[in-house]
Amino acid sequence: MSLPLDDLEQRIALTRPGDTVRGLSFAAVLRLVHQRLGRDEAERLRAPLMQRSPVDFFSYPAVDFLRLLAFASEALQPEFGTRDAALRACGEAIVGTFFESTVGQTLLRLTSGGGDPKRLYGNAPASYSTAVSYGQREYQALGDKRVRLFFKGDLLPVAVHEGILGGPLTALHREGSVRGTERCLGDSEFVIEWT
């Protein structure tokens, strides 16, 4: 297989031994591939990375997740039109799977008081810390319906996070936008607005 993400090797170089991603993220991306391209394609992407299907709350090497994202986005690109759109869809699948879980349902109930996305975004740094072992995230309120998140030392492409961060708006049935900007490889910021 070729390397479909131009910066895959650079992102892999940023990883440290012990950097991990929860199995839920692997499972969500593989499920998206299975739904869009069939079981055989999902198995083809999983087999080089792990012997069996991932367990949601087990931790797996971040390097393997980067590879899965790279190859999944390449396979899904014809379905979504661009690589970024495919990566965004992977992010949407991850957060959708999380919100379907017991933990995700509990978080939605506890933090969405009155359907205010700001409460969910305020918990984003802690939520990310349970999903991955690397990086730092910071939350900043910019008004009643606008927030900014800063990511430092993060490994994933901006488009994946745009998909993930759009999830609370979808879960709360709110219209809005997520705009990500990569400052440098590993550091990015996201402005989220809603109506």
Coordinates of N, CA and C in Angstrom, one line a residue:
M1 N 0.8 -1.2 0.0 CA 0.0 0.0 0.0 C 0.9 1.2 0.0
S2 N 0.5 2.2 -0.7 CA 1.2 3.5 -0.7 C 0.7 4.3 0.6
L3 N 1.4 5.3 0.9 CA 1.0 6.1 2.0 C 0.1 7.2 1.6
P4 N -1.2 7.1 1.8 CA -2.1 8.1 1.3 C -2.1 9.5 2.0
L5 N -1.7 9.6 3.2 CA -1.6 10.9 3.8 C -0.2 11.4 3.6
D6 N -0.1 12.6 3.1 CA 1.2 13.2 2.8 C 2.1 13.3 4.0
D7 N 1.5 13.5 5.2 CA 2.3 13.7 6.4 C 2.2 12.5 7.3
L8 N 1.8 11.3 6.9 CA 1.7 10.2 7.8 C 3.0 9.9 8.5
E9 N 4.1 9.8 7.7 CA 5.4 9.5 8.4 C 5.8 10.6 9.4
Q10 N 5.4 11.8 9.1 CA 5.8 12.9 10.0 C 4.9 12.8 11.3
R11 N 3.7 12.4 11.1 CA 2.8 12.2 12.3 C 3.3 11.0 13.1
I12 N 3.7 10.0 12.4 CA 4.2 8.8 13.1 C 5.5 9.2 13.9
A13 N 6.3 10.0 13.3 CA 7.5 10.5 14.0 C 7.2 11.3 15.3
L14 N 6.0 11.9 15.4 CA 5.7 12.6 16.6 C 5.3 11.7 17.7
T15 N 4.9 10.5 17.4 CA 4.5 9.6 18.5 C 5.6 9.2 19.4
R16 N 5.2 8.9 20.6 CA 6.2 8.4 21.6 C 5.8 7.0 22.0
P17 N 6.7 6.2 22.4 CA 6.3 4.8 22.9 C 5.3 5.0 24.0
G18 N 4.3 4.2 23.9 CA 3.2 4.3 24.9 C 2.0 5.2 24.6
D19 N 2.1 5.9 23.4 CA 1.0 6.7 23.0 C -0.1 5.8 22.5
T20 N -1.3 6.0 23.0 CA -2.4 5.0 22.7 C -3.7 5.7 22.3
V21 N -4.5 5.0 21.7 CA -5.9 5.4 21.3 C -6.8 4.2 21.8
R22 N -8.0 4.6 22.3 CA -9.0 3.6 22.7 C -9.5 2.8 21.5
G23 N -9.8 1.6 21.7 CA -10.4 0.7 20.7 C -11.7 1.2 20.1
L24 N -12.4 2.0 20.8 CA -13.7 2.6 20.3 C -13.4 3.3 19.0
S25 N -12.3 4.1 18.9 CA -12.0 4.8 17.7 C -11.6 3.9 16.5
F26 N -10.9 2.9 16.8 CA -10.6 1.9 15.8 C -11.9 1.3 15.3
A27 N -12.7 0.8 16.2 CA -14.0 0.1 15.9 C -14.9 1.0 15.0
A28 N -14.9 2.3 15.4 CA -15.8 3.2 14.7 C -15.4 3.4 13.2
V29 N -14.1 3.6 13.0 CA -13.5 3.7 11.7 C -13.8 2.5 10.8
L30 N -13.5 1.3 11.5 CA -13.7 0.0 10.8 C -15.2 -0.2 10.4
R31 N -16.1 0.2 11.4 CA -17.5 0.1 11.1 C -17.9 1.0 9.9
L32 N -17.4 2.2 9.9 CA -17.7 3.1 8.8 C -17.3 2.5 7.4
V33 N -16.1 1.9 7.4 CA -15.6 1.3 6.2 C -16.5 0.1 5.8
H34 N -16.8 -0.7 6.9 CA -17.7 -1.8 6.6 C -19.1 -1.4 6.0
Q35 N -19.7 -0.3 6.6 CA -20.9 0.2 6.1 C -20.9 0.7 4.7
R36 N -19.8 1.4 4.4 CA -19.7 2.0 3.1 C -19.1 1.1 2.0
L37 N -18.1 0.2 2.4 CA -17.4 -0.5 1.4 C -17.4 -2.0 1.6
G38 N -18.1 -2.5 2.6 CA -18.2 -3.9 2.8 C -17.3 -4.5 3.8
R39 N -17.7 -5.7 4.3 CA -16.9 -6.4 5.3 C -15.5 -6.7 4.9
D40 N -15.3 -7.2 3.6 CA -14.0 -7.6 3.1 C -13.0 -6.4 3.2
E41 N -13.4 -5.2 2.8 CA -12.6 -4.0 2.9 C -12.2 -3.7 4.3
A42 N -13.2 -3.8 5.2 CA -12.9 -3.5 6.6 C -11.9 -4.5 7.2
E43 N -12.0 -5.7 6.8 CA -11.1 -6.8 7.3 C -9.7 -6.6 6.7
R44 N -9.7 -6.2 5.4 CA -8.4 -5.9 4.8 C -7.6 -4.8 5.5
L45 N -8.3 -3.8 6.0 CA -7.7 -2.7 6.7 C -7.3 -3.1 8.1
R46 N -8.1 -3.9 8.8 CA -7.8 -4.3 10.2 C -6.7 -5.3 10.3
A47 N -6.6 -6.3 9.4 CA -5.7 -7.4 9.5 C -4.2 -7.1 9.7
P48 N -3.7 -6.1 9.0 CA -2.3 -5.8 9.2 C -2.0 -5.1 10.6
L49 N -3.0 -4.6 11.2 CA -2.9 -3.8 12.5 C -3.2 -4.6 13.7
M50 N -4.1 -5.5 13.7 CA -4.5 -6.3 14.9 C -5.1 -7.6 14.5
Q51 N -4.9 -8.6 15.4 CA -5.4 -9.9 15.0 C -6.9 -10.1 15.1
R52 N -7.5 -9.4 16.0 CA -9.0 -9.5 16.1 C -9.6 -8.1 16.2
S53 N -10.9 -8.0 16.2 CA -11.6 -6.7 16.3 C -11.2 -6.0 17.6
P54 N -11.1 -4.7 17.6 CA -10.7 -4.0 18.8 C -11.8 -4.0 19.8
V55 N -11.4 -3.9 21.1 CA -12.3 -3.8 22.2 C -12.4 -2.3 22.6
D56 N -13.6 -1.8 22.7 CA -13.8 -0.3 22.8 C -12.9 0.3 23.9
F57 N -12.8 -0.2 25.1 CA -12.1 0.5 26.1 C -10.7 0.0 26.4
F58 N -10.2 -0.9 25.5 CA -8.8 -1.3 25.5 C -8.0 -0.2 24.8
S59 N -6.7 -0.1 25.1 CA -5.9 0.9 24.5 C -5.0 0.2 23.5
Y60 N -4.8 0.8 22.3 CA -4.0 0.3 21.2 C -3.0 1.4 20.8
P61 N -1.9 0.9 20.1 CA -0.9 1.9 19.7 C -1.4 3.0 18.8
A62 N -1.1 4.3 19.1 CA -1.5 5.4 18.3 C -1.0 5.3 16.9
V63 N 0.2 4.7 16.7 CA 0.8 4.5 15.4 C -0.1 3.7 14.5
D64 N -0.7 2.6 15.1 CA -1.6 1.8 14.3 C -2.9 2.6 13.9
F65 N -3.4 3.4 14.8 CA -4.5 4.2 14.5 C -4.3 5.2 13.4
L66 N -3.1 5.8 13.4 CA -2.7 6.7 12.3 C -2.7 6.0 11.0
R67 N -2.1 4.8 11.0 CA -2.1 4.0 9.8 C -3.5 3.6 9.3
L68 N -4.4 3.2 10.3 CA -5.8 2.9 9.9 C -6.5 4.1 9.3
L69 N -6.3 5.3 9.9 CA -6.9 6.5 9.3 C -6.4 6.8 7.9
A70 N -5.1 6.6 7.7 CA -4.5 6.9 6.4 C -5.1 6.0 5.4
F71 N -5.2 4.7 5.7 CA -5.7 3.7 4.7 C -7.2 3.8 4.5
A72 N -7.9 4.0 5.6 CA -9.3 4.1 5.6 C -9.7 5.4 4.7
S73 N -9.0 6.5 5.0 CA -9.4 7.7 4.2 C -9.1 7.5 2.7
E74 N -8.1 6.8 2.4 CA -7.8 6.5 1.0 C -8.9 5.6 0.4
A75 N -9.3 4.6 1.1 CA -10.4 3.7 0.6 C -11.7 4.4 0.5
L76 N -12.0 5.4 1.5 CA -13.3 6.1 1.5 C -13.3 7.3 0.6
Q77 N -12.2 7.7 0.1 CA -12.2 9.0 -0.6 C -13.2 9.0 -1.8
P78 N -13.3 7.9 -2.6 CA -14.3 7.9 -3.7 C -15.7 8.1 -3.2
E79 N -16.0 7.6 -2.0 CA -17.3 7.7 -1.4 C -17.6 9.2 -0.9
F80 N -16.6 9.9 -0.5 CA -16.8 11.2 0.1 C -16.3 12.3 -0.7
G81 N -15.6 12.0 -1.8 CA -15.1 13.1 -2.7 C -13.7 13.6 -2.5
T82 N -13.3 13.8 -1.3 CA -11.9 14.3 -1.0 C -11.4 13.5 0.2
R83 N -10.1 13.5 0.4 CA -9.5 12.9 1.5 C -9.9 13.5 2.8
D84 N -10.0 14.9 2.8 CA -10.4 15.6 4.1 C -11.9 15.2 4.4
A85 N -12.7 15.1 3.4 CA -14.1 14.7 3.7 C -14.2 13.3 4.3
A86 N -13.3 12.4 3.8 CA -13.3 11.1 4.3 C -12.8 11.1 5.7
L87 N -11.7 11.9 6.0 CA -11.2 12.0 7.4 C -12.3 12.6 8.3
R88 N -13.0 13.6 7.8 CA -14.1 14.2 8.6 C -15.1 13.1 9.0
A89 N -15.5 12.3 8.0 CA -16.4 11.2 8.2 C -15.9 10.2 9.2
C90 N -14.6 10.0 9.2 CA -14.1 9.1 10.3 C -14.3 9.7 11.6
G91 N -14.0 11.0 11.8 CA -14.2 11.7 13.0 C -15.7 11.6 13.5
E92 N -16.6 11.9 12.5 CA -18.0 11.8 12.8 C -18.4 10.4 13.3
A93 N -17.8 9.4 12.7 CA -18.1 8.0 13.1 C -17.6 7.8 14.5
I94 N -16.4 8.3 14.9 CA -15.9 8.1 16.2 C -16.8 8.7 17.3
V95 N -17.2 10.0 17.1 CA -18.0 10.6 18.1 C -19.4 10.1 18.1
G96 N -19.9 9.6 16.9 CA -21.2 9.0 16.9 C -21.2 7.7 17.7
T97 N -20.2 6.9 17.5 CA -20.0 5.7 18.3 C -19.9 5.9 19.8
F98 N -19.2 7.0 20.1 CA -19.0 7.3 21.5 C -20.4 7.7 22.1
F99 N -21.2 8.6 21.4 CA -22.4 9.0 22.0 C -23.5 7.9 22.0
E100 N -23.3 6.8 21.2 CA -24.1 5.6 21.3 C -23.8 4.8 22.5
S101 N -22.6 4.9 23.1 CA -22.2 4.1 24.2 C -22.8 4.5 25.5
T102 N -22.8 3.7 26.5 CA -23.3 4.0 27.8 C -22.6 5.3 28.4
V103 N -21.3 5.3 28.3 CA -20.6 6.5 28.8 C -21.0 7.7 28.0
G104 N -21.1 7.6 26.7 CA -21.4 8.8 25.9 C -22.8 9.3 26.2
Q105 N -23.8 8.3 26.4 CA -25.2 8.7 26.7 C -25.2 9.4 28.1
T106 N -24.4 8.9 29.0 CA -24.4 9.5 30.4 C -23.8 10.9 30.3
L107 N -22.7 11.1 29.5 CA -22.1 12.4 29.4 C -23.1 13.4 28.7
L108 N -23.8 12.9 27.7 CA -24.8 13.8 27.1 C -25.9 14.3 28.1
R109 N -26.4 13.3 28.9 CA -27.4 13.7 29.9 C -26.9 14.6 31.0
L110 N -25.6 14.4 31.4 CA -25.1 15.2 32.5 C -24.7 16.6 32.1
T111 N -24.2 16.7 30.8 CA -23.6 18.0 30.5 C -24.4 18.8 29.4
S112 N -25.4 18.3 28.9 CA -26.1 19.0 27.9 C -27.3 19.9 28.4
G113 N -27.3 20.1 29.7 CA -28.4 20.8 30.3 C -29.0 21.9 29.4
G114 N -30.3 21.7 29.1 CA -30.9 22.6 28.2 C -30.5 22.6 26.8
G115 N -29.7 21.7 26.4 CA -29.3 21.6 25.0 C -28.2 22.6 24.6
D116 N -27.4 23.0 25.6 CA -26.3 24.0 25.4 C -25.0 23.3 25.0
P117 N -24.6 23.4 23.8 CA -23.3 22.8 23.4 C -22.1 23.2 24.2
K118 N -22.2 24.4 24.7 CA -21.0 24.9 25.5 C -20.6 24.0 26.6
R119 N -21.6 23.4 27.3 CA -21.2 22.5 28.4 C -20.5 21.3 27.9
L120 N -20.9 20.7 26.7 CA -20.2 19.6 26.2 C -18.8 20.0 25.7
Y121 N -18.7 21.1 25.1 CA -17.3 21.5 24.6 C -16.4 21.8 25.8
G122 N -17.0 22.3 26.9 CA -16.2 22.6 28.1 C -15.6 21.3 28.7
N123 N -16.2 20.2 28.4 CA -15.7 18.9 28.8 C -14.8 18.2 27.8
A124 N -14.7 18.8 26.6 CA -13.9 18.2 25.6 C -12.5 17.8 26.0
P125 N -11.7 18.7 26.7 CA -10.4 18.3 27.1 C -10.3 17.0 28.0
A126 N -11.3 16.9 28.9 CA -11.3 15.7 29.7 C -11.7 14.5 28.9
S127 N -12.7 14.6 28.0 CA -13.2 13.5 27.1 C -12.0 13.0 26.2
Y128 N -11.3 14.0 25.6 CA -10.2 13.5 24.8 C -9.1 12.8 25.6
S129 N -8.9 13.2 26.9 CA -7.9 12.5 27.7 C -8.3 11.1 28.1
T130 N -9.6 10.8 28.0 CA -10.0 9.4 28.2 C -9.9 8.6 27.0
A131 N -9.8 9.2 25.8 CA -9.8 8.5 24.5 C -8.4 8.3 24.0
V132 N -7.5 9.2 24.3 CA -6.1 9.1 23.9 C -5.1 9.4 25.0
S133 N -3.9 8.9 24.9 CA -3.0 9.1 26.0 C -2.0 10.3 25.8
Y134 N -2.1 10.9 24.7 CA -1.1 12.0 24.3 C -1.8 13.3 24.1
G135 N -1.0 14.4 24.1 CA -1.5 15.7 23.8 C -2.2 16.4 24.9
Q136 N -2.4 17.7 24.7 CA -3.1 18.6 25.7 C -4.2 19.3 24.9
R137 N -5.3 19.6 25.6 CA -6.4 20.4 25.0 C -6.8 21.4 26.0
E138 N -7.2 22.6 25.4 CA -7.6 23.7 26.3 C -8.9 24.3 25.7
Y139 N -9.8 24.6 26.6 CA -11.1 25.2 26.2 C -11.2 26.7 26.5
Q140 N -11.8 27.4 25.6 CA -12.0 28.9 25.8 C -13.3 29.3 25.3
A141 N -14.2 29.8 26.1 CA -15.5 30.4 25.7 C -15.2 31.7 25.0
L142 N -15.9 31.9 23.9 CA -15.7 33.2 23.1 C -17.1 33.9 23.1
G143 N -18.1 33.5 23.8 CA -19.4 34.1 23.8 C -20.4 33.0 24.1
D144 N -21.7 33.4 24.0 CA -22.8 32.5 24.3 C -22.8 31.3 23.4
K145 N -22.5 31.5 22.1 CA -22.6 30.4 21.1 C -21.4 30.3 20.3
R146 N -20.2 30.4 20.9 CA -18.9 30.3 20.2 C -17.8 29.9 21.2
V147 N -17.1 28.9 20.9 CA -16.0 28.4 21.7 C -14.7 28.2 20.9
R148 N -13.6 28.1 21.5 CA -12.3 27.7 20.8 C -11.7 26.6 21.7
L149 N -11.1 25.6 20.9 CA -10.4 24.6 21.6 C -9.0 24.6 21.0
F150 N -7.9 24.5 21.8 CA -6.6 24.5 21.4 C -6.0 23.1 21.6
F151 N -5.4 22.5 20.6 CA -4.8 21.2 20.7 C -3.3 21.3 20.6
K152 N -2.5 20.7 21.6 CA -1.1 20.8 21.5 C -0.5 19.4 21.6
G153 N 0.4 19.0 20.8 CA 1.0 17.7 20.8 C 0.0 16.6 20.4
D154 N -0.9 17.0 19.5 CA -1.9 16.0 19.0 C -1.4 15.3 17.7
L155 N -1.8 14.1 17.5 CA -1.3 13.4 16.4 C -2.3 13.3 15.1
L156 N -3.5 13.6 15.3 CA -4.5 13.4 14.3 C -4.7 14.6 13.3
P157 N -5.0 14.3 12.1 CA -5.3 15.4 11.1 C -6.4 16.3 11.6
V158 N -6.4 17.5 11.2 CA -7.4 18.5 11.6 C -8.8 18.0 11.2
A159 N -8.9 17.5 10.0 CA -10.2 17.1 9.5 C -10.9 16.0 10.4
V160 N -10.1 15.2 11.0 CA -10.7 14.2 11.9 C -11.3 14.9 13.1
H161 N -10.6 15.8 13.7 CA -11.1 16.6 14.8 C -12.3 17.4 14.4
E162 N -12.3 18.0 13.2 CA -13.5 18.7 12.8 C -14.8 17.8 12.8
G163 N -14.6 16.5 12.4 CA -15.7 15.6 12.4 C -16.1 15.3 13.8
I164 N -15.1 15.0 14.7 CA -15.4 14.7 16.1 C -16.1 15.9 16.8
L165 N -15.6 17.1 16.6 CA -16.1 18.3 17.3 C -17.5 18.7 16.7
G166 N -17.8 18.3 15.6 CA -19.2 18.5 15.1 C -20.2 17.6 15.7
G167 N -19.8 16.6 16.4 CA -20.7 15.6 17.0 C -21.6 16.1 18.0
P168 N -21.1 17.0 18.9 CA -22.1 17.5 19.9 C -23.2 18.3 19.3
L169 N -22.9 19.1 18.2 CA -23.9 19.8 17.6 C -25.0 18.9 17.0
T170 N -24.5 17.8 16.3 CA -25.4 16.8 15.8 C -26.2 16.2 16.9
A171 N -25.6 15.8 18.0 CA -26.3 15.1 19.1 C -27.3 16.0 19.7
L172 N -27.1 17.3 19.7 CA -28.0 18.2 20.3 C -29.0 18.8 19.3
H173 N -28.9 18.4 18.0 CA -29.7 18.9 17.0 C -29.6 20.4 16.8
R174 N -28.3 20.9 16.8 CA -28.1 22.3 16.6 C -27.3 22.5 15.3
E175 N -27.6 23.6 14.6 CA -26.9 24.0 13.4 C -25.6 24.8 13.9
G176 N -24.6 24.6 13.1 CA -23.3 25.3 13.5 C -22.2 24.9 12.5
S177 N -21.0 25.3 12.9 CA -19.8 25.0 12.1 C -18.6 24.8 13.0
V178 N -17.7 24.0 12.5 CA -16.4 23.8 13.2 C -15.3 24.1 12.2
R179 N -14.5 25.0 12.5 CA -13.3 25.4 11.6 C -12.0 25.2 12.3
G180 N -11.2 24.3 11.8 CA -9.9 23.9 12.3 C -8.8 24.6 11.6
T181 N -7.8 25.0 12.3 CA -6.6 25.5 11.7 C -5.4 24.8 12.3
E182 N -4.5 24.3 11.5 CA -3.3 23.6 12.0 C -2.2 24.7 12.0
R183 N -1.7 25.0 13.2 CA -0.6 26.0 13.4 C 0.7 25.4 12.9
C184 N 0.9 24.2 13.3 CA 2.1 23.4 12.9 C 1.7 21.9 13.2
L185 N 2.5 21.0 12.6 CA 2.1 19.6 12.8 C 2.0 19.3 14.3
G186 N 0.8 18.9 14.7 CA 0.6 18.5 16.1 C -0.1 19.6 16.9
D187 N -0.1 20.8 16.5 CA -0.7 21.9 17.2 C -1.8 22.6 16.3
S188 N -3.0 22.7 16.8 CA -4.1 23.2 16.0 C -5.1 23.9 16.9
E189 N -6.0 24.7 16.3 CA -7.1 25.3 17.1 C -8.4 25.1 16.3
F190 N -9.5 25.1 17.0 CA -10.8 24.9 16.4 C -11.8 25.9 17.0
V191 N -12.5 26.6 16.1 CA -13.5 27.5 16.5 C -14.8 26.9 16.1
I192 N -15.7 26.7 17.2 CA -17.0 26.1 17.0 C -18.1 27.2 17.3
E193 N -19.0 27.3 16.4 CA -20.1 28.3 16.5 C -21.4 27.5 16.2
W194 N -22.5 28.0 16.8 CA -23.8 27.4 16.6 C -24.9 28.5 16.8
T195 N -26.1 28.1 16.3 CA -27.2 29.0 16.4 C -28.2 28.6 17.4

